[in-house]
Amino acid sequence: MKRQKLVILGATGSIGVNTLDVAGRHPDRFEILALTAHSQTDRLFEQCCRFRPRYAVVPAADVAAQLESRLRQAGCGTSVLVGIDALEQVACLPDADAVMAAIVGAAGLRPTLAAVRAGKKVLLANKEALVMAGPVFMSEVARSGALLLPIDSEHNAIFQSLQNDISSSLEKKGVRRILLTASGGPFRNASLETLADVTPEQACAHPNWVMGRKISVDSATMMNKGLEVIEAHWLFGAARECIEVVVHPQSVIHSMVEYADGSVIAQLGNPDMRTPIAHALAYPERIEAGVEPLDLHRIGRLDFEPPDFSRFPCLRLAFEALERGGNAPTVLNAANEVAVEAFLGAGMPFMCIPMIIEETLAAVPQADVEDLPAVMAADATARETARRLVRKRCLQQA
Ligand code: NAD
Ligand code: MG
């Protein structure tokens, strides 16, 4: 069997580490061509020593020089490249078979788009890239013929429940609704009053999943589900009315598709990202992922609740941004990234996150985002506006 050559953007993060865990179980199938990281250079060093990629990418020249010399001493010939251009370069290496897009946030857009434009098999974890640039992203997929496989567990579940067929419209396939499940996050039962005082540590302690800090806060505000609603819209061509969010605290059903005849097809599994990662890596085959078998007797019951838009206004804002279209999802995503950073790093209260996003959406004029420069401009304006609103709020509190 010819081995698949993999590029992992964001190799040191939660998705990156899980991807290497799955790939490492199948050295006969996968070889690692390039790994990239933003901060955890020690972890990147260890990954390079084990997987011997041709390239590693880091953000700065001094870090690159240090890493390369450590790698030489360890007998590893990996070349270390620097910066955003290098991220794009490794994302479209001619002999790369698949690219795992696992950088967090808008920083992942350019390299992920480079992989799409090069017609690669793109394993999409970086939902923010798709949310901020939906129309540009999807038209590049159509133009290049890239194979886009969802890593987000819900979208991977929907893809599987659509029987791996996203070539025709949902209507043609007889799909009535997409039921996007949500765990409800760590504050599913918290009152509005207690939400006012939550700390970053509490927000990042997800009951079912271990993830990076940004997506953990997104899960706590339920913006993660909001971003996933928009992601589902673009990936599956689903209209807003066809997407329903169902809170399912056990995170065993990863999402469902309801058909015209009343059939509902779901994908189940333990909440372990190695399942969707293995599914996409081996697609259309199936491989072992190191995931524990699902023990339904131990789980005992599956619960479902409607989402509460008043305690989780971020979810409402995401639905509204999808309805408004144009630059609204770009603005939503950028304002959310700024607000989450202010919550994690600058002590901004948790419930200010939706306020900053709502005010930013109201302040940035509506516009179309039909090309990449328009997306980047909307992203920059929204960030600037959101930062100003954060400063104002933090000053008011001081
Ligand atoms: P993480 O914070 O653990 O890792 C992020 C990775 O991106 C790291 O390798 C980091 O070095 C790199 N990175 C960060 N900022 C960068 C920058 N400016 N430039 C280049 N690289 C940068 O995040 P994660 O939890 O692995 O999530 C990654 C993506 O996958 C996110 O978009 C998230 O929404 C999505 N996702 C994650 C999970 C999960 O279970 N963790 C599930 C579904 C989707
Ligand atoms: Mg998800």
CSV table of C-alpha atoms and ligand atoms in Angstrom, one decimal:
chain,number,residue,atom,x,y,z
A,1,MET,CA,0.0,0.0,0.0
A,2,LYS,CA,1.3,3.5,-0.9
A,3,ARG,CA,1.6,5.5,2.3
A,4,GLN,CA,-0.4,8.7,2.5
A,5,LYS,CA,1.7,11.8,3.1
A,6,LEU,CA,0.2,14.1,5.8
A,7,VAL,CA,0.6,17.7,6.6
A,8,ILE,CA,-0.6,18.7,10.1
A,9,LEU,CA,-1.3,22.4,10.6
A,10,GLY,CA,-1.5,23.0,14.3
A,11,ALA,CA,0.3,19.8,15.3
A,12,THR,CA,0.9,20.7,18.9
A,13,GLY,CA,-2.8,21.4,19.8
A,14,SER,CA,-5.4,19.0,21.0
A,15,ILE,CA,-6.5,18.0,17.4
A,16,GLY,CA,-2.9,17.8,16.2
A,17,VAL,CA,-1.8,15.5,19.0
A,18,ASN,CA,-4.9,13.3,18.5
A,19,THR,CA,-4.1,13.1,14.7
A,20,LEU,CA,-0.6,12.0,15.4
A,21,ASP,CA,-1.9,9.5,17.9
A,22,VAL,CA,-4.1,7.9,15.2
A,23,ALA,CA,-1.5,8.2,12.4
A,24,GLY,CA,1.2,6.7,14.7
A,25,ARG,CA,-0.9,3.6,15.1
A,26,HIS,CA,-0.7,3.0,11.3
A,27,PRO,CA,2.9,3.6,10.2
A,28,ASP,CA,2.1,1.4,7.2
A,29,ARG,CA,-0.6,3.8,6.0
A,30,PHE,CA,0.6,7.3,6.9
A,31,GLU,CA,3.9,9.2,6.8
A,32,ILE,CA,4.3,12.7,8.1
A,33,LEU,CA,5.4,15.3,5.7
A,34,ALA,CA,5.1,18.5,7.7
A,35,LEU,CA,4.2,19.7,11.2
A,36,THR,CA,3.5,23.2,12.3
A,37,ALA,CA,3.3,24.9,15.7
A,38,HIS,CA,2.9,28.4,17.2
A,39,SER,CA,4.2,28.1,20.7
A,40,GLN,CA,4.9,24.6,22.2
A,41,THR,CA,8.3,24.1,20.6
A,42,ASP,CA,9.3,21.4,23.0
A,43,ARG,CA,6.3,19.3,22.0
A,44,LEU,CA,7.1,20.0,18.3
A,45,PHE,CA,10.7,18.9,18.9
A,46,GLU,CA,9.5,15.6,20.3
A,47,GLN,CA,7.0,15.1,17.5
A,48,CYS,CA,9.7,15.7,14.9
A,49,CYS,CA,12.1,13.3,16.6
A,50,ARG,CA,9.3,10.6,16.5
A,51,PHE,CA,7.7,11.2,13.1
A,52,ARG,CA,10.7,12.6,11.1
A,53,PRO,CA,8.8,15.1,8.9
A,54,ARG,CA,10.5,16.8,6.0
A,55,TYR,CA,9.4,20.2,7.3
A,56,ALA,CA,8.4,21.9,10.5
A,57,VAL,CA,7.0,25.4,10.7
A,58,VAL,CA,7.3,27.9,13.6
A,59,PRO,CA,6.4,31.6,13.8
A,60,ALA,CA,9.9,33.2,14.3
A,61,ALA,CA,13.4,32.9,12.9
A,62,ASP,CA,15.2,32.6,16.3
A,63,VAL,CA,12.9,29.8,17.4
A,64,ALA,CA,13.5,28.1,14.0
A,65,ALA,CA,17.3,28.3,14.4
A,66,GLN,CA,17.2,26.8,17.9
A,67,LEU,CA,14.8,24.0,16.9
A,68,GLU,CA,16.8,23.1,13.9
A,69,SER,CA,20.0,22.9,15.8
A,70,ARG,CA,18.3,20.7,18.5
A,71,LEU,CA,17.0,18.5,15.8
A,72,ARG,CA,20.4,18.1,14.2
A,73,GLN,CA,21.9,17.1,17.5
A,74,ALA,CA,19.2,14.5,17.9
A,75,GLY,CA,20.0,13.1,14.4
A,76,CYS,CA,16.8,14.4,12.8
A,77,GLY,CA,17.1,16.1,9.4
A,78,THR,CA,13.8,18.1,9.5
A,79,SER,CA,14.1,21.6,7.8
A,80,VAL,CA,12.5,24.3,10.0
A,81,LEU,CA,10.7,27.0,8.1
A,82,VAL,CA,9.3,30.3,9.4
A,83,GLY,CA,6.0,32.2,9.3
A,84,ILE,CA,2.7,32.4,7.5
A,85,ASP,CA,4.2,32.0,4.0
A,86,ALA,CA,5.8,28.8,5.1
A,87,LEU,CA,2.4,27.6,6.5
A,88,GLU,CA,0.9,28.2,3.1
A,89,GLN,CA,3.9,26.5,1.4
A,90,VAL,CA,3.6,23.3,3.4
A,91,ALA,CA,-0.2,23.2,3.0
A,92,CYS,CA,0.2,22.8,-0.7
A,93,LEU,CA,3.4,20.7,-1.1
A,94,PRO,CA,3.0,18.8,-4.4
A,95,ASP,CA,3.4,15.4,-2.8
A,96,ALA,CA,1.1,16.1,0.2
A,97,ASP,CA,-2.0,13.7,0.0
A,98,ALA,CA,-3.9,15.2,3.0
A,99,VAL,CA,-3.8,18.3,5.1
A,100,MET,CA,-5.2,18.4,8.6
A,101,ALA,CA,-6.3,22.0,9.2
A,102,ALA,CA,-6.1,22.2,13.0
A,103,ILE,CA,-4.8,25.7,13.7
A,104,VAL,CA,-7.3,27.5,16.0
A,105,GLY,CA,-9.1,30.6,14.8
A,106,ALA,CA,-8.7,33.0,11.9
A,107,ALA,CA,-4.9,32.4,11.8
A,108,GLY,CA,-5.8,29.1,10.0
A,109,LEU,CA,-7.6,30.6,7.1
A,110,ARG,CA,-4.8,31.3,4.7
A,111,PRO,CA,-3.0,28.0,5.0
A,112,THR,CA,-6.3,26.1,4.9
A,113,LEU,CA,-7.3,27.9,1.8
A,114,ALA,CA,-3.9,27.2,0.2
A,115,ALA,CA,-4.6,23.5,0.8
A,116,VAL,CA,-8.1,23.8,-0.7
A,117,ARG,CA,-6.8,25.7,-3.8
A,118,ALA,CA,-4.2,23.0,-4.3
A,119,GLY,CA,-7.0,20.5,-4.5
A,120,LYS,CA,-5.8,18.5,-1.5
A,121,LYS,CA,-7.8,16.2,0.7
A,122,VAL,CA,-8.5,18.7,3.5
A,123,LEU,CA,-9.5,17.5,7.0
A,124,LEU,CA,-11.2,20.5,8.4
A,125,ALA,CA,-11.1,21.0,12.2
A,126,ASN,CA,-10.5,24.8,11.9
A,127,LYS,CA,-14.2,25.8,11.8
A,128,GLU,CA,-13.4,29.5,12.2
A,129,ALA,CA,-11.8,29.5,8.7
A,130,LEU,CA,-15.1,28.3,7.1
A,131,VAL,CA,-17.3,30.6,9.3
A,132,MET,CA,-15.3,33.7,8.4
A,133,ALA,CA,-15.0,33.0,4.7
A,134,GLY,CA,-17.8,30.7,3.8
A,135,PRO,CA,-18.6,31.8,0.2
A,136,VAL,CA,-14.9,32.2,-0.7
A,137,PHE,CA,-14.0,28.9,0.9
A,138,MET,CA,-16.7,26.8,-0.7
A,139,SER,CA,-16.3,28.3,-4.2
A,140,GLU,CA,-12.6,27.4,-4.0
A,141,VAL,CA,-13.5,23.9,-3.0
A,142,ALA,CA,-15.8,23.6,-6.0
A,143,ARG,CA,-13.2,25.1,-8.3
A,144,SER,CA,-10.2,23.0,-7.2
A,145,GLY,CA,-12.1,19.7,-6.6
A,146,ALA,CA,-10.5,19.5,-3.1
A,147,LEU,CA,-12.1,16.8,-0.9
A,148,LEU,CA,-13.3,18.5,2.2
A,149,LEU,CA,-13.8,16.1,5.1
A,150,PRO,CA,-15.2,17.4,8.4
A,151,ILE,CA,-13.3,16.7,11.6
A,152,ASP,CA,-15.7,18.5,14.0
A,153,SER,CA,-17.5,15.5,15.6
A,154,GLU,CA,-21.0,16.8,14.8
A,155,HIS,CA,-20.2,17.5,11.1
A,156,ASN,CA,-18.3,14.2,10.8
A,157,ALA,CA,-21.5,12.5,12.2
A,158,ILE,CA,-23.7,14.4,9.8
A,159,PHE,CA,-21.4,13.4,6.9
A,160,GLN,CA,-21.7,9.8,8.0
A,161,SER,CA,-25.4,10.0,8.5
A,162,LEU,CA,-25.7,11.4,5.0
A,163,GLN,CA,-24.0,8.1,4.0
A,164,ASN,CA,-20.9,10.0,3.0
A,165,ASP,CA,-22.7,11.7,0.1
A,166,ILE,CA,-22.5,15.5,0.0
A,167,SER,CA,-22.5,15.7,-3.8
A,168,SER,CA,-26.3,16.5,-4.2
A,169,SER,CA,-28.5,18.9,-2.4
A,170,LEU,CA,-30.1,18.0,0.9
A,171,GLU,CA,-33.5,18.3,-0.8
A,172,LYS,CA,-32.6,15.8,-3.5
A,173,LYS,CA,-31.5,13.4,-0.8
A,174,GLY,CA,-34.8,13.7,1.0
A,175,VAL,CA,-33.3,15.4,4.1
A,176,ARG,CA,-35.8,17.3,6.3
A,177,ARG,CA,-33.6,18.4,9.1
A,178,ILE,CA,-30.1,18.3,10.5
A,179,LEU,CA,-30.1,17.8,14.3
A,180,LEU,CA,-26.9,19.2,15.6
A,181,THR,CA,-26.3,17.9,19.1
A,182,ALA,CA,-24.6,20.0,21.8
A,183,SER,CA,-23.4,18.9,25.2
A,184,GLY,CA,-24.5,22.2,26.8
A,185,GLY,CA,-20.9,22.7,28.1
A,186,PRO,CA,-19.9,23.2,31.7
A,187,PHE,CA,-22.7,25.7,32.5
A,188,ARG,CA,-25.6,23.8,31.1
A,189,ASN,CA,-27.5,24.1,34.4
A,190,ALA,CA,-25.9,27.3,35.7
A,191,SER,CA,-28.2,30.3,36.5
A,192,LEU,CA,-27.7,33.6,34.9
A,193,GLU,CA,-26.5,35.0,38.2
A,194,THR,CA,-23.7,32.4,38.6
A,195,LEU,CA,-22.6,32.9,35.0
A,196,ALA,CA,-21.7,36.5,35.9
A,197,ASP,CA,-18.8,35.2,38.1
A,198,VAL,CA,-17.3,32.3,36.2
A,199,THR,CA,-13.5,32.1,35.9
A,200,PRO,CA,-11.5,30.9,32.8
A,201,GLU,CA,-10.6,27.7,34.7
A,202,GLN,CA,-14.3,26.9,35.2
A,203,ALA,CA,-15.1,27.8,31.6
A,204,CYS,CA,-12.3,25.5,30.3
A,205,ALA,CA,-13.4,22.5,32.4
A,206,HIS,CA,-15.6,20.8,29.8
A,207,PRO,CA,-17.6,17.8,31.2
A,208,ASN,CA,-17.1,15.5,28.2
A,209,TRP,CA,-14.2,16.7,26.0
A,210,VAL,CA,-10.6,17.8,26.5
A,211,MET,CA,-9.9,20.6,24.1
A,212,GLY,CA,-7.8,23.8,23.5
A,213,ARG,CA,-8.8,26.8,25.6
A,214,LYS,CA,-10.5,28.9,22.9
A,215,ILE,CA,-12.9,26.2,21.8
A,216,SER,CA,-13.5,25.3,25.5
A,217,VAL,CA,-14.7,28.9,26.2
A,218,ASP,CA,-16.7,28.7,23.0
A,219,SER,CA,-18.4,25.5,24.3
A,220,ALA,CA,-19.1,27.3,27.6
A,221,THR,CA,-20.8,30.2,25.9
A,222,MET,CA,-22.3,27.9,23.3
A,223,MET,CA,-20.7,30.0,20.6
A,224,ASN,CA,-19.1,26.8,19.6
A,225,LYS,CA,-22.5,25.4,18.6
A,226,GLY,CA,-23.3,28.7,16.9
A,227,LEU,CA,-20.1,28.5,14.8
A,228,GLU,CA,-21.1,24.9,14.0
A,229,VAL,CA,-24.5,25.9,12.8
A,230,ILE,CA,-22.8,28.2,10.3
A,231,GLU,CA,-20.3,25.5,9.5
A,232,ALA,CA,-23.1,23.0,8.8
A,233,HIS,CA,-24.8,25.6,6.5
A,234,TRP,CA,-21.6,25.8,4.3
A,235,LEU,CA,-20.5,22.2,4.4
A,236,PHE,CA,-23.9,20.7,3.6
A,237,GLY,CA,-25.8,23.5,1.9
A,238,ALA,CA,-28.3,23.5,4.8
A,239,ALA,CA,-30.7,26.4,5.1
A,240,ARG,CA,-31.1,28.0,8.6
A,241,GLU,CA,-34.6,26.5,9.0
A,242,CYS,CA,-33.2,23.0,8.4
A,243,ILE,CA,-30.7,23.2,11.3
A,244,GLU,CA,-31.9,22.4,14.8
A,245,VAL,CA,-29.7,22.4,17.9
A,246,VAL,CA,-30.5,19.7,20.4
A,247,VAL,CA,-28.8,19.7,23.8
A,248,HIS,CA,-27.7,16.2,24.6
A,249,PRO,CA,-25.6,16.2,27.8
A,250,GLN,CA,-24.0,12.7,27.4
A,251,SER,CA,-22.3,13.6,24.0
A,252,VAL,CA,-22.8,10.1,22.7
A,253,ILE,CA,-24.9,10.9,19.7
A,254,HIS,CA,-22.7,13.3,17.8
A,255,SER,CA,-25.5,14.5,15.5
A,256,MET,CA,-28.4,13.2,13.4
A,257,VAL,CA,-30.0,13.6,10.0
A,258,GLU,CA,-33.8,13.4,9.6
A,259,TYR,CA,-35.2,12.3,6.3
A,260,ALA,CA,-38.6,12.9,4.6
A,261,ASP,CA,-39.9,9.5,5.5
A,262,GLY,CA,-39.4,10.1,9.2
A,263,SER,CA,-36.1,8.1,9.5
A,264,VAL,CA,-33.5,9.7,11.7
A,265,ILE,CA,-29.9,8.4,11.2
A,266,ALA,CA,-27.4,9.2,13.9
A,267,GLN,CA,-23.8,8.5,14.5
A,268,LEU,CA,-22.8,7.4,18.0
A,269,GLY,CA,-19.5,6.9,19.8
A,270,ASN,CA,-17.5,7.9,22.9
A,271,PRO,CA,-16.6,11.5,23.0
A,272,ASP,CA,-13.1,11.0,21.6
A,273,MET,CA,-11.9,13.1,18.7
A,274,ARG,CA,-9.8,10.2,17.4
A,275,THR,CA,-13.0,8.7,16.0
A,276,PRO,CA,-13.8,11.5,13.5
A,277,ILE,CA,-10.0,12.0,12.9
A,278,ALA,CA,-9.6,8.3,12.0
A,279,HIS,CA,-12.7,8.3,9.9
A,280,ALA,CA,-11.4,11.2,7.8
A,281,LEU,CA,-7.8,10.0,7.7
A,282,ALA,CA,-8.7,6.6,6.3
A,283,TYR,CA,-11.8,7.6,4.4
A,284,PRO,CA,-13.5,5.7,2.7
A,285,GLU,CA,-12.0,2.9,4.7
A,286,ARG,CA,-12.1,2.3,8.4
A,287,ILE,CA,-9.2,2.0,10.8
A,288,GLU,CA,-8.5,1.4,14.4
A,289,ALA,CA,-8.4,4.7,16.4
A,290,GLY,CA,-7.5,3.6,19.9
A,291,VAL,CA,-11.0,4.6,21.1
A,292,GLU,CA,-12.7,2.5,23.8
A,293,PRO,CA,-15.8,0.6,22.7
A,294,LEU,CA,-19.1,2.4,23.5
A,295,ASP,CA,-20.6,0.9,26.6
A,296,LEU,CA,-24.3,1.6,26.4
A,297,HIS,CA,-25.1,-0.4,29.5
A,298,ARG,CA,-22.8,1.9,31.5
A,299,ILE,CA,-24.2,5.0,29.9
A,300,GLY,CA,-27.7,3.8,30.6
A,301,ARG,CA,-29.7,6.7,29.2
A,302,LEU,CA,-29.5,9.5,26.6
A,303,ASP,CA,-31.2,12.8,27.4
A,304,PHE,CA,-32.3,15.7,25.2
A,305,GLU,CA,-33.3,19.3,25.9
A,306,PRO,CA,-33.9,22.4,23.8
A,307,PRO,CA,-31.2,25.1,24.0
A,308,ASP,CA,-31.7,28.1,26.2
A,309,PHE,CA,-31.1,31.2,24.1
A,310,SER,CA,-31.4,33.6,27.1
A,311,ARG,CA,-28.6,32.1,29.1
A,312,PHE,CA,-26.6,31.4,26.0
A,313,PRO,CA,-27.1,34.5,23.8
A,314,CYS,CA,-24.0,33.6,21.6
A,315,LEU,CA,-26.1,30.8,20.0
A,316,ARG,CA,-28.8,33.3,19.1
A,317,LEU,CA,-26.2,35.8,17.7
A,318,ALA,CA,-24.8,33.0,15.5
A,319,PHE,CA,-28.2,32.1,14.1
A,320,GLU,CA,-28.9,35.8,13.5
A,321,ALA,CA,-25.5,36.3,11.7
A,322,LEU,CA,-26.3,33.3,9.4
A,323,GLU,CA,-29.7,34.9,8.6
A,324,ARG,CA,-28.1,38.3,7.9
A,325,GLY,CA,-25.4,36.7,5.7
A,326,GLY,CA,-22.7,38.9,4.0
A,327,ASN,CA,-20.0,39.9,6.4
A,328,ALA,CA,-22.0,39.1,9.5
A,329,PRO,CA,-20.5,35.6,10.2
A,330,THR,CA,-17.0,37.1,9.6
A,331,VAL,CA,-17.7,39.9,12.1
A,332,LEU,CA,-19.3,37.4,14.6
A,333,ASN,CA,-16.2,35.2,14.4
A,334,ALA,CA,-13.7,38.1,14.8
A,335,ALA,CA,-15.6,39.7,17.7
A,336,ASN,CA,-15.8,36.3,19.4
A,337,GLU,CA,-12.1,35.7,19.1
A,338,VAL,CA,-11.3,39.2,20.6
A,339,ALA,CA,-13.9,38.8,23.4
A,340,VAL,CA,-12.7,35.2,24.3
A,341,GLU,CA,-9.1,36.5,24.5
A,342,ALA,CA,-10.2,39.4,26.8
A,343,PHE,CA,-12.0,36.9,29.0
A,344,LEU,CA,-9.1,34.5,29.2
A,345,GLY,CA,-6.3,37.1,29.4
A,346,ALA,CA,-7.7,40.4,30.7
A,347,GLY,CA,-10.2,39.4,33.3
A,348,MET,CA,-13.2,40.6,31.3
A,349,PRO,CA,-16.4,39.0,32.8
A,350,PHE,CA,-17.8,36.0,31.0
A,351,MET,CA,-21.2,37.5,30.2
A,352,CYS,CA,-19.5,40.4,28.4
A,353,ILE,CA,-18.5,38.0,25.6
A,354,PRO,CA,-22.0,38.0,24.0
A,355,MET,CA,-22.3,41.8,24.7
A,356,ILE,CA,-19.1,42.6,22.8
A,357,ILE,CA,-20.2,40.4,19.9
A,358,GLU,CA,-23.7,41.9,19.7
A,359,GLU,CA,-22.3,45.5,19.9
A,360,THR,CA,-19.7,44.7,17.2
A,361,LEU,CA,-22.3,43.2,14.9
A,362,ALA,CA,-24.4,46.4,15.4
A,363,ALA,CA,-21.4,48.7,14.8
A,364,VAL,CA,-19.9,47.2,11.6
A,365,PRO,CA,-21.9,48.1,8.5
A,366,GLN,CA,-23.4,45.2,6.5
A,367,ALA,CA,-21.4,44.3,3.4
A,368,ASP,CA,-20.7,41.4,1.0
A,369,VAL,CA,-17.6,39.3,1.4
A,370,GLU,CA,-17.1,37.8,-2.1
A,371,ASP,CA,-13.3,37.6,-2.1
A,372,LEU,CA,-10.5,37.1,0.3
A,373,PRO,CA,-9.5,40.8,0.6
A,374,ALA,CA,-13.1,41.6,1.6
A,375,VAL,CA,-13.1,38.9,4.2
A,376,MET,CA,-9.8,40.1,5.6
A,377,ALA,CA,-11.1,43.7,5.7
A,378,ALA,CA,-14.3,42.8,7.5
A,379,ASP,CA,-12.2,40.7,10.0
A,380,ALA,CA,-9.9,43.6,10.7
A,381,THR,CA,-12.7,46.1,11.1
A,382,ALA,CA,-14.5,43.8,13.4
A,383,ARG,CA,-11.4,43.1,15.5
A,384,GLU,CA,-10.7,46.8,15.9
A,385,THR,CA,-14.3,47.6,16.9
A,386,ALA,CA,-14.4,44.7,19.3
A,387,ARG,CA,-11.1,45.7,20.9
A,388,ARG,CA,-12.4,49.3,21.4
A,389,LEU,CA,-15.6,47.9,23.0
A,390,VAL,CA,-13.5,45.7,25.3
A,391,ARG,CA,-11.4,48.6,26.4
A,392,LYS,CA,-14.5,50.7,27.1
A,393,ARG,CA,-16.0,47.9,29.2
A,394,CYS,CA,-12.9,47.1,31.1
A,395,LEU,CA,-12.4,50.9,31.9
A,396,GLN,CA,-16.0,51.1,33.1
A,397,GLN,CA,-15.3,48.3,35.5
A,398,ALA,CA,-12.0,49.6,36.8
B,1,NAD,P1,-5.4,24.1,20.5
B,1,NAD,O1,-5.4,25.5,21.0
B,1,NAD,O2,-5.2,22.9,21.3
B,1,NAD,O3,-4.3,24.0,19.3
B,1,NAD,C1,-4.2,25.0,18.3
B,1,NAD,C2,-3.0,24.7,17.4
B,1,NAD,O4,-2.9,25.9,16.5
B,1,NAD,C3,-1.7,24.6,18.1
B,1,NAD,O5,-0.8,23.7,17.4
B,1,NAD,C4,-1.1,26.0,18.0
B,1,NAD,O6,0.3,26.0,18.0
B,1,NAD,C5,-1.6,26.5,16.6
B,1,NAD,N1,-1.8,27.9,16.5
B,1,NAD,C6,-2.4,28.7,17.4
B,1,NAD,N2,-2.3,30.0,17.0
B,1,NAD,C7,-1.7,30.0,15.8
B,1,NAD,C8,-1.3,31.0,14.9
B,1,NAD,N3,-1.5,32.3,15.2
B,1,NAD,N4,-0.6,30.7,13.8
B,1,NAD,C9,-0.3,29.4,13.6
B,1,NAD,N5,-0.6,28.4,14.4
B,1,NAD,C10,-1.3,28.7,15.5
B,1,NAD,O7,-6.8,24.0,19.7
B,1,NAD,P2,-7.6,22.7,19.3
B,1,NAD,O8,-8.6,22.4,20.4
B,1,NAD,O9,-6.7,21.6,18.8
B,1,NAD,O10,-8.5,23.2,18.1
B,1,NAD,C11,-8.0,23.4,16.8
B,1,NAD,C12,-9.2,23.7,15.9
B,1,NAD,O11,-10.0,22.5,15.8
B,1,NAD,C13,-10.1,24.8,16.3
B,1,NAD,O12,-10.5,25.5,15.2
B,1,NAD,C14,-11.2,24.1,17.0
B,1,NAD,O13,-12.4,24.9,16.9
B,1,NAD,C15,-11.3,22.9,16.2
B,1,NAD,N6,-11.9,21.7,16.9
B,1,NAD,C16,-11.3,21.2,18.0
B,1,NAD,C17,-11.9,20.2,18.7
B,1,NAD,C18,-11.3,19.6,19.9
B,1,NAD,O14,-11.8,18.6,20.4
B,1,NAD,N7,-10.2,20.1,20.4
B,1,NAD,C19,-13.1,19.7,18.2
B,1,NAD,C20,-13.7,20.2,17.1
B,1,NAD,C21,-13.1,21.2,16.4
B,2,MG,MG,-17.9,20.1,17.6
